[in-house]
Short mmCIF file of C-alpha atoms and ligand atoms in Angstrom, two decimals:
data_model
loop_
_atom_site.label_atom_id
_atom_site.label_comp_id
_atom_site.label_asym_id
_atom_site.label_seq_id
_atom_site.Cartn_x
_atom_site.Cartn_y
_atom_site.Cartn_z
CA MET U 1 -5.53 11.82 8.13
CA THR U 2 -6.24 15.31 8.15
CA SER U 3 -3.61 16.60 10.82
CA LEU U 4 0.11 16.16 10.95
CA PRO U 5 1.14 13.64 13.65
CA PRO U 6 2.02 15.18 17.35
CA SER U 7 5.77 16.40 17.65
CA ALA U 8 6.83 13.33 19.60
CA SER U 9 5.49 10.89 16.70
CA LEU U 10 6.95 13.36 14.27
CA ASP U 11 10.52 12.94 15.77
CA SER U 12 10.19 9.18 15.48
CA PHE U 13 9.25 9.50 11.83
CA ASN U 14 12.14 11.75 11.25
CA LYS U 15 14.41 9.32 12.87
CA LEU U 16 13.01 6.70 10.85
CA THR U 17 13.47 8.44 7.43
CA SER U 18 16.83 9.24 8.22
CA ASP U 19 17.95 5.59 7.98
CA PRO U 20 20.07 5.75 4.92
CA ASN U 21 18.86 1.99 4.22
CA LEU U 22 15.21 2.93 4.30
CA GLU U 23 16.04 6.25 2.36
CA LEU U 24 17.49 4.09 -0.42
CA ALA U 25 14.74 1.58 -0.39
CA VAL U 26 12.00 4.24 -0.56
CA ARG U 27 13.92 5.96 -3.44
CA ILE U 28 14.26 2.72 -5.67
CA ALA U 29 10.73 1.52 -4.72
CA SER U 30 9.40 5.06 -6.05
CA GLY U 31 11.53 4.65 -9.15
CA ALA U 32 10.11 1.11 -9.66
CA GLY U 33 6.50 2.09 -9.08
CA LYS U 34 6.60 5.16 -11.59
CA LEU U 35 8.23 2.61 -14.07
CA LEU U 36 5.28 0.27 -13.41
CA LEU U 37 2.46 2.78 -13.87
CA ASP U 38 3.63 3.61 -17.27
CA ARG U 39 2.37 0.03 -18.68
CA PRO U 40 2.65 -1.06 -22.15
CA ASP U 41 -0.55 -2.30 -23.98
CA ASP U 42 1.16 -5.59 -24.47
CA LEU U 43 2.38 -6.99 -20.88
CA GLN U 44 3.94 -9.87 -22.65
CA VAL U 45 2.36 -12.66 -20.16
CA GLU U 46 4.44 -15.72 -19.47
CA THR U 47 3.74 -18.70 -17.28
CA LYS U 48 6.17 -19.93 -14.45
CA SER U 49 5.52 -22.82 -12.35
CA THR U 50 1.55 -23.32 -13.47
CA ALA U 51 -0.58 -22.05 -16.00
CA THR U 52 -1.79 -19.21 -13.50
CA ASP U 53 1.58 -18.32 -12.29
CA ILE U 54 2.41 -15.56 -14.53
CA VAL U 55 5.08 -12.88 -15.15
CA THR U 56 5.05 -9.95 -17.34
CA LEU U 57 7.53 -7.83 -19.07
CA MET U 58 6.83 -5.29 -16.25
CA ASP U 59 7.75 -7.58 -13.55
CA GLN U 60 11.16 -8.12 -15.24
CA ARG U 61 11.69 -4.49 -16.02
CA ALA U 62 11.05 -3.48 -12.50
CA GLU U 63 13.17 -6.13 -11.26
CA ALA U 64 16.02 -5.08 -13.73
CA PHE U 65 15.43 -1.60 -12.55
CA ILE U 66 15.82 -2.25 -8.71
CA VAL U 67 18.84 -4.63 -9.05
CA SER U 68 20.61 -1.92 -11.09
CA GLN U 69 20.06 0.82 -8.51
CA ILE U 70 21.10 -1.51 -5.58
CA ASN U 71 24.12 -2.42 -7.65
CA GLU U 72 24.97 1.01 -8.24
CA ASN U 73 24.44 2.09 -4.52
CA ARG U 74 25.49 -0.94 -2.78
CA PRO U 75 27.69 -2.72 -4.96
CA ASN U 76 28.65 -5.27 -2.14
CA ASP U 77 25.29 -6.31 -1.04
CA ALA U 78 23.58 -9.54 -2.02
CA ILE U 79 20.36 -9.53 -4.04
CA LEU U 80 17.49 -12.16 -4.12
CA GLY U 81 14.48 -11.25 -6.53
CA GLU U 82 11.43 -13.13 -7.48
CA GLU U 83 12.13 -12.91 -11.10
CA GLY U 84 15.58 -14.50 -10.98
CA ALA U 85 18.10 -12.14 -9.46
CA ASN U 86 20.39 -13.94 -7.29
CA GLN U 87 23.67 -12.23 -6.41
CA ASP U 88 26.10 -12.84 -3.70
CA GLY U 89 27.68 -10.03 -1.64
CA THR U 90 30.22 -9.56 0.83
CA SER U 91 28.82 -7.02 3.09
CA GLY U 92 26.54 -9.29 5.05
CA PHE U 93 23.55 -7.68 3.64
CA GLN U 94 20.90 -9.01 1.36
CA TRP U 95 18.13 -7.15 -0.40
CA VAL U 96 15.18 -9.38 -1.00
CA ILE U 97 12.66 -8.06 -3.59
CA ASP U 98 9.42 -8.55 -5.33
CA PRO U 99 9.20 -6.18 -8.18
CA ILE U 100 5.33 -6.54 -8.44
CA ASP U 101 3.66 -8.46 -5.35
CA GLY U 102 0.04 -8.92 -6.99
CA THR U 103 0.99 -9.70 -10.43
CA VAL U 104 -2.45 -11.09 -11.11
CA ASN U 105 -3.94 -7.58 -10.00
CA TYR U 106 -1.52 -5.82 -12.06
CA LEU U 107 -2.75 -7.86 -15.02
CA HIS U 108 -6.44 -7.34 -14.39
CA ARG U 109 -6.07 -3.76 -13.35
CA VAL U 110 -7.07 -4.34 -9.85
CA PRO U 111 -4.97 -1.59 -7.54
CA PHE U 112 -3.77 -3.83 -4.93
CA TRP U 113 -0.22 -4.58 -6.37
CA CYS U 114 3.11 -2.96 -4.81
CA VAL U 115 6.85 -3.13 -4.97
CA SER U 116 8.30 -4.71 -2.10
CA ILE U 117 11.95 -4.14 -0.94
CA GLY U 118 13.48 -5.56 2.34
CA LEU U 119 16.97 -5.31 3.73
CA MET U 120 18.05 -8.39 5.41
CA GLU U 121 21.11 -8.95 7.78
CA GLU U 122 22.52 -12.23 6.48
CA SER U 123 23.93 -13.34 9.76
CA THR U 124 20.53 -13.57 11.47
CA GLY U 125 18.18 -13.71 8.50
CA GLN U 126 16.57 -10.75 10.23
CA ALA U 127 14.98 -7.60 8.25
CA LEU U 128 16.66 -4.25 8.96
CA ALA U 129 14.60 -2.11 6.61
CA GLY U 130 11.29 -2.79 4.63
CA VAL U 131 9.40 -0.64 2.25
CA VAL U 132 5.97 -1.55 0.43
CA PHE U 133 4.93 0.92 -2.20
CA VAL U 134 1.43 0.78 -3.69
CA PRO U 135 1.59 2.98 -6.69
CA GLU U 136 -2.14 3.18 -7.59
CA LEU U 137 -3.01 4.04 -4.06
CA ASP U 138 0.03 6.49 -3.50
CA GLN U 139 0.97 4.74 -0.30
CA MET U 140 4.24 3.89 0.91
CA TYR U 141 4.52 1.67 3.96
CA ILE U 142 8.10 1.93 5.61
CA SER U 143 9.84 0.54 8.65
CA SER U 144 13.44 0.00 10.10
CA ARG U 145 14.23 -2.38 13.03
CA GLY U 146 13.33 -0.63 16.13
CA LEU U 147 12.00 2.52 14.64
CA GLY U 148 8.17 1.72 14.19
CA SER U 149 6.20 1.63 11.05
CA TRP U 150 4.49 4.41 9.04
CA VAL U 151 2.54 4.87 5.92
CA ILE U 152 3.14 7.96 3.87
CA ASP U 153 -0.30 8.23 2.56
CA ALA U 154 -0.70 10.59 -0.64
CA GLY U 155 2.22 12.57 1.11
CA VAL U 156 0.81 12.53 4.58
CA PRO U 157 2.76 10.56 7.20
CA LYS U 158 0.69 8.33 9.54
CA GLU U 159 2.04 6.07 12.18
CA LEU U 160 1.14 2.38 12.10
CA ALA U 161 -0.38 0.28 14.83
CA VAL U 162 -2.21 -3.16 14.97
CA SER U 163 -5.77 -3.23 15.61
CA GLY U 164 -7.35 -3.70 19.30
CA CYS U 165 -9.58 -6.71 18.07
CA SER U 166 -9.63 -9.33 20.94
CA ASP U 167 -11.92 -11.70 19.72
CA LEU U 168 -11.24 -14.01 16.72
CA SER U 169 -14.91 -14.07 15.93
CA GLN U 170 -14.94 -10.41 15.12
CA ALA U 171 -11.68 -10.33 13.16
CA LEU U 172 -11.20 -9.58 9.57
CA VAL U 173 -8.52 -12.06 8.46
CA GLY U 174 -6.59 -11.66 5.14
CA THR U 175 -5.21 -14.75 3.42
CA GLY U 176 -3.90 -16.01 0.08
CA PHE U 177 -3.58 -18.95 -2.19
CA GLY U 178 -0.84 -20.51 -3.98
CA TYR U 179 -0.74 -21.18 -7.73
CA SER U 180 -0.76 -25.11 -7.73
CA SER U 181 -4.32 -26.65 -8.03
CA THR U 182 -3.21 -29.21 -5.19
CA ARG U 183 -2.01 -26.49 -2.86
CA ARG U 184 -5.31 -24.53 -3.53
CA ALA U 185 -7.36 -27.57 -2.67
CA SER U 186 -5.64 -28.00 0.62
CA GLN U 187 -5.99 -24.23 1.36
CA ALA U 188 -9.77 -24.55 0.63
CA ARG U 189 -10.01 -27.23 3.15
CA VAL U 190 -8.48 -25.08 5.80
CA LEU U 191 -10.22 -22.15 4.94
CA GLN U 192 -13.53 -24.15 5.48
CA ASN U 193 -12.44 -24.27 9.09
CA VAL U 194 -11.12 -20.93 9.64
CA LEU U 195 -14.19 -19.11 7.96
CA PRO U 196 -16.75 -20.14 10.74
CA ASN U 197 -14.29 -18.92 13.47
CA VAL U 198 -13.62 -15.43 12.11
CA ALA U 199 -15.84 -12.22 11.12
CA ASP U 200 -14.75 -12.70 7.61
CA ILE U 201 -11.89 -13.35 5.17
CA ARG U 202 -10.28 -11.10 2.65
CA ARG U 203 -8.14 -12.42 -0.44
CA LEU U 204 -6.61 -9.21 -1.72
CA GLY U 205 -3.94 -10.78 -3.86
CA SER U 206 -0.78 -9.27 -2.20
CA CYS U 207 0.98 -10.78 0.53
CA ALA U 208 2.98 -7.62 1.25
CA ILE U 209 -0.20 -5.49 1.14
CA ASP U 210 -1.96 -7.97 3.45
CA LEU U 211 0.81 -7.61 6.01
CA CYS U 212 0.92 -3.77 5.78
CA LEU U 213 -2.90 -3.82 6.30
CA VAL U 214 -2.30 -5.89 9.49
CA ALA U 215 0.21 -3.32 10.58
CA ALA U 216 -2.24 -0.47 9.82
CA GLY U 217 -4.96 -2.27 11.81
CA VAL U 218 -7.35 -2.57 8.77
CA LEU U 219 -6.95 -6.39 8.72
CA ASP U 220 -6.78 -8.17 12.26
CA ALA U 221 -4.74 -10.89 11.18
CA TYR U 222 -3.15 -12.40 7.93
CA TYR U 223 -2.17 -16.14 7.34
CA GLU U 224 -0.71 -18.03 4.29
CA ARG U 225 0.87 -21.29 3.41
CA GLY U 226 3.58 -21.07 0.82
CA VAL U 227 4.55 -17.60 0.46
CA ASN U 228 8.39 -16.84 -0.25
CA ALA U 229 11.09 -14.45 1.26
CA TRP U 230 10.41 -11.90 -1.19
CA ASP U 231 6.60 -11.72 -0.43
CA HIS U 232 6.94 -11.04 3.21
CA ALA U 233 10.68 -9.61 3.60
CA ALA U 234 9.48 -6.01 4.09
CA GLY U 235 5.84 -6.42 5.05
CA GLU U 236 6.61 -8.53 8.01
CA LEU U 237 9.04 -6.17 9.43
CA ILE U 238 6.27 -3.48 8.94
CA ALA U 239 3.56 -5.41 10.75
CA ARG U 240 6.05 -6.44 13.63
CA GLU U 241 7.19 -3.01 14.12
CA ALA U 242 3.48 -2.00 14.29
CA GLY U 243 3.01 -4.44 17.18
CA ALA U 244 2.06 -7.60 15.44
CA LEU U 245 2.82 -11.08 16.42
CA SER U 246 4.58 -13.19 13.47
CA THR U 247 5.07 -16.97 13.71
CA GLY U 248 4.70 -20.31 11.90
CA LEU U 249 2.84 -23.19 13.44
CA PHE U 250 3.82 -25.52 16.31
CA GLY U 251 6.46 -22.91 17.63
CA LYS U 252 8.18 -22.58 14.42
CA SER U 253 9.36 -19.33 13.02
CA ILE U 254 7.52 -17.71 9.74
CA GLY U 255 8.59 -19.71 6.44
CA ASN U 256 7.22 -21.34 3.41
CA ASP U 257 5.08 -23.78 5.45
CA MET U 258 3.13 -21.09 7.20
CA ILE U 259 3.01 -17.32 8.15
CA VAL U 260 0.55 -16.09 10.62
CA VAL U 261 0.75 -12.45 11.53
CA ALA U 262 -1.96 -10.97 13.85
CA ASN U 263 -2.45 -8.56 16.66
CA PRO U 264 -1.18 -10.11 19.78
CA ALA U 265 -4.53 -10.45 21.27
CA ILE U 266 -5.84 -12.95 18.52
CA HIS U 267 -2.72 -14.45 17.23
CA GLY U 268 -2.57 -17.59 19.47
CA HIS U 269 -6.37 -18.32 18.86
CA LEU U 270 -5.64 -18.16 14.90
CA VAL U 271 -2.70 -20.35 15.35
CA ALA U 272 -4.40 -22.99 17.32
CA ILE U 273 -7.14 -23.13 14.65
CA LEU U 274 -4.53 -23.49 11.98
CA GLU U 275 -2.78 -26.20 13.88
CA VAL U 276 -5.83 -28.44 14.28
CA ASN U 277 -6.05 -28.31 10.51
CA GLN U 278 -2.51 -29.21 9.94
CA ALA U 279 -3.28 -32.48 8.55
CA ASP U 280 -5.02 -30.76 5.83
CA GLN U 281 -2.15 -28.77 4.64
CA ASP U 282 -0.53 -30.42 1.74
C1 LIG K 323 1.69 -13.74 -4.76
C2 LIG K 323 0.59 -12.78 -4.01
C3 LIG K 323 -0.52 -13.40 -3.28
C4 LIG K 323 -0.31 -14.58 -2.83
C5 LIG K 323 0.65 -15.77 -3.74
C6 LIG K 323 2.06 -14.82 -3.93
P1 LIG K 323 3.06 -12.51 -6.82
O1 LIG K 323 2.77 -13.11 -5.12
O2 LIG K 323 1.54 -12.13 -2.89
O3 LIG K 323 -1.37 -12.61 -2.47
O4 LIG K 323 -1.58 -15.42 -2.42
O5 LIG K 323 1.03 -16.52 -2.62
O6 LIG K 323 2.75 -15.76 -4.53
O7 LIG K 323 3.08 -13.94 -7.56
O8 LIG K 323 1.71 -11.85 -7.11
O9 LIG K 323 4.14 -11.81 -6.67
CA1 LIG K 324 4.77 -11.95 -4.57
CA1 LIG K 325 6.02 -10.80 -7.85
#
């Protein structure tokens, strides 16, 4: 990324960044990222659904910041956040936020954690705009429906496109695991069948970043069972706008059951392998 994009691309970047929804989401994600980088010594870790499903003081602070900013700028919009935000609105738009996607990484100082903010159209459930900000890497992934996907990497904009890998056996595939041991045991069984059919697996610890890496062509595919709307609201739009296919299994749309996001050349093959292992998926 040494040169600026050609002017045709730059026009599309300018069009994208003029979207007022995206502009607001970028501003809020930047603010939340700044807040999160200034971490206290005591993160005040508490547990949620299981002993390994944690929440820190900073997840809560960042969510409160994001919610207050949305309320100030878009008082009529609905909000859904992982750490409890749940507000109805009257505008027909809903902000779906994960204040830290990758909390375990944040706790352990692994740099792969992000702020994820998606704006959904309530009538269709479809994303209109999405931002995934990775503060430690200074990477801002952005997209608006129909306007493509970009990353602003340390201030340098770069258009995103999925990889050209057309052979699943050569694909680098991201995945993730849930927080319950039953779910993890079944995910391990499925992985046993996926692993021999791909080049390798990465478990980076943030669904939103995994999706952005598919958009960037760094990962060729990503799948996971058990992710929630706040995990993928922004990243899934960013991946699709970069050319990825995104489905569940057996012709279903993405959901808590399964999300499979991959470049179109290998998506069907990965889905087929996951469908064979459906019986293993508790
Ligand atoms: C988690 C991360 C992880 C994925 C889990 C998610 P959190 O979100 O995205 O990569 O495997 O399913 O719950 O808890 O760090 O916000
Ligand atoms: Ca998450
Ligand atoms: Ca989270």
